[in-house]
Amino acid sequence: MKPAPFAWERPASLPALLDRLAEAGGSVKLIAGGQSLGPMLNLRLVEPGLVLDITGVPELREARVEDGTLVLGACVTHADIEDGRVPDTTGGALQRVASAIAYRPVRNRGTVGGSLAHADPAADWVSALTALDAEVEIAGRGRRRRMAVAAFVTGALETALRPGEMLVALRIPPMPTGAAWGYVKHCAKIGEFAHAIAAVRLEPEAGRGRVVIGAVEGPPVLVADARPLFGGRIGPDCAGRFLLSVAHTILREAGLTDPVVRHVHVTVLARAIAQAVPLPAPRVVPEAA
Amino acid sequence: MSAGLAQTPTGRMALPLTVNGRAVHVEAEPRQHLGDVLRDTLTLTGTHLGCEHGVCGACTILLDSEPARACLTFAGACAGASVTTIEGLDSDAITGELRAAFNREHALQCGYCTPGMLVAARDLVLRIPEADERRVRIGLSGNLCRCTGYAGIVRAVLSVIAERRARGLGPELQTDRPLGPVGARCGQGSAVALHPQVAVAAVAAPTGTPDLAGPFEPANRFEQVVALSFPPQAVFGLLADIEAIAACLPGAVLTARPADDTVEGGLQVRIGPIAATFRGRAIIARDEAAMSGHVRGVGRDAGGRSSTEGEIRYRVVPGGTPDTARLILDVGYTLTGPLAQFGRPGLVRDLAGRIAGQFGENLDARLAGRSAPAPAPLNPLRLLLGLVRARVAAWLGRS
């Protein structure tokens, strides 16, 4: 339960960090809060020759709003979002996701960039940021690029990062006016990796909706146009028109063959939809009249 | 780089910390976690180590006044940090109230979880003064207790919260906390080189040959379908050629064939940053009439710590269009060791999907008379092959 020996470097600036990342031979792992990599190092599932600590870089520990887009440095922690130390442009959606990640001591060190770059399908940000249509900002030596989170996560623990590149920031667009947010995850024990995640961003007035089914085996299943899930139309009453069969079909096509697993995902999705656009309170009918 | 973190010749680093209000300078390897530094170097054994991968919460300490897992905070990551252990909370007023409440409510039995539990409880009391039972239970969910069933602990924490509420005390939050992981100082660089490795001891060979004939009930099972653009007969014919299968299966090497139905070799798999190399043997059976087959194997990873046993039942059926085939694989496996502790069936499933996709492409290429795509320039398999050869030689030498 002790890591194999590794060298440790903690560059104090982004150019120095990217230089080391490009030049260092052998196996290199980046570490931020270490809440995902730490267990793997301790279990000796990963034995890098060099660990590059990215938390010394000031640029990665900043948050700002640019033309309405929230830009979070990769080293912003879940607790920073939970406690409101970063601006909120999502109507509390980010805060709600952050406050239910693992446990408080983990949230105090675990980072949003680290979680996304680790790309565990059961991690909250992988699904939530896909539903929020967020982008990642990637840097390599002398180059920068952006891509949608939906394209960034390519598989279980696999991302589109190329050698010498790292995730430096997240760009989260503001919650559209009139949008309703629902986020539900299913864990057998609080704080453990989720067995099913559903994140929905529905715009009943605009008739649009974006649905993500996460904690599946690979990258989350994104339904960028969610209208088919509601019989072709999204409105204030859409929770009552949610079509379980369409959700099952989408998941089956995504490779989820086990009907029990699909049932759990579809149930969690139905709850997230009901959370976003609550059904009118049901009429109470006495059990025995 | 930074003056505070001069590199020492032994691969250790000078680690300045403030521990329980006292400035200390210790030497540590960057890989040592804070729990070991506190316990072994500073003899502050009140910090308990349980799981050492962030699940049990026994090692929870205060890092720059906020709770953090000592076992997931490496020495290299926290130079200059202020650390408060359970010993440092002796004279803390809230911890005093919690201690009295824990005594009163029988909130501990063996006491192993208690230091971490008190640190987590103190954070809850300060941060969420309006917490009800549900929120207290959620707040303590990251600290495992196997004695009390939590009832006494929850009562103790709730009673302290109620007393403080009665005294009109509100939440106490750090207002000047910078963004980023607690304990990690911004703008400070450092570098610690790897200590030249002492010779790595040879990995012990697996003891005994596992029984491949006995019954096997896999813990996980899934089906994988590979679509191929050749007729079933051609596909099934190729599957009789063990060398061809090994050449088409990404990460696989064949090292020996001690009997007609037995092969030995290895399979290198990668899941994100995890790279495991399983070596072992497999028994193969074919049913020509049904165009189906069966492979049963056991393997152990290079460190000998994780092991797997598995079986693949396959059958070749006609594809959706003429002269195409589908290879249906029914995979069952059991994984034990650290890899199983970390891995979840879903991750293995995703990996299997990717391997199967490449396997299908390679089979198609081979059937079309093209050679399978060249492996990556730096071929880890060559290295693996050497290792496996050595292992096989060791087995043969022993028998």
Coordinates of C-alpha atoms in Angstrom, one line a residue, chain A residues 77-78 81 93-95 97-99 101 111-113 115-116 123-130 132 149 183 197:
Chain A
T77 CA -11.3 22.0 -6.3
H78 CA -14.8 20.6 -5.9
I81 CA -17.2 25.3 -6.2
A93 CA -26.0 23.5 -11.0
L94 CA -22.2 23.3 -10.6
Q95 CA -22.5 23.8 -6.8
V97 CA -22.9 18.6 -8.4
A98 CA -19.7 19.5 -6.5
S99 CA -21.2 19.2 -3.1
I101 CA -18.8 14.4 -4.9
T111 CA -9.8 19.1 -8.6
V112 CA -12.3 19.5 -11.5
G113 CA -9.5 19.3 -14.1
S115 CA -11.3 14.5 -12.4
L116 CA -12.1 15.2 -16.0
A123 CA -17.1 10.5 -12.1
D124 CA -19.6 13.4 -11.7
W125 CA -17.9 16.0 -13.8
V126 CA -17.6 13.8 -16.9
S127 CA -21.4 13.6 -17.1
A128 CA -22.4 17.0 -15.7
L129 CA -20.0 19.0 -17.8
T130 CA -21.1 17.1 -20.9
L132 CA -23.7 21.7 -19.6
V149 CA -16.1 17.8 -23.1
Y183 CA -28.9 15.9 -11.8
I197 CA -25.9 9.2 -13.4

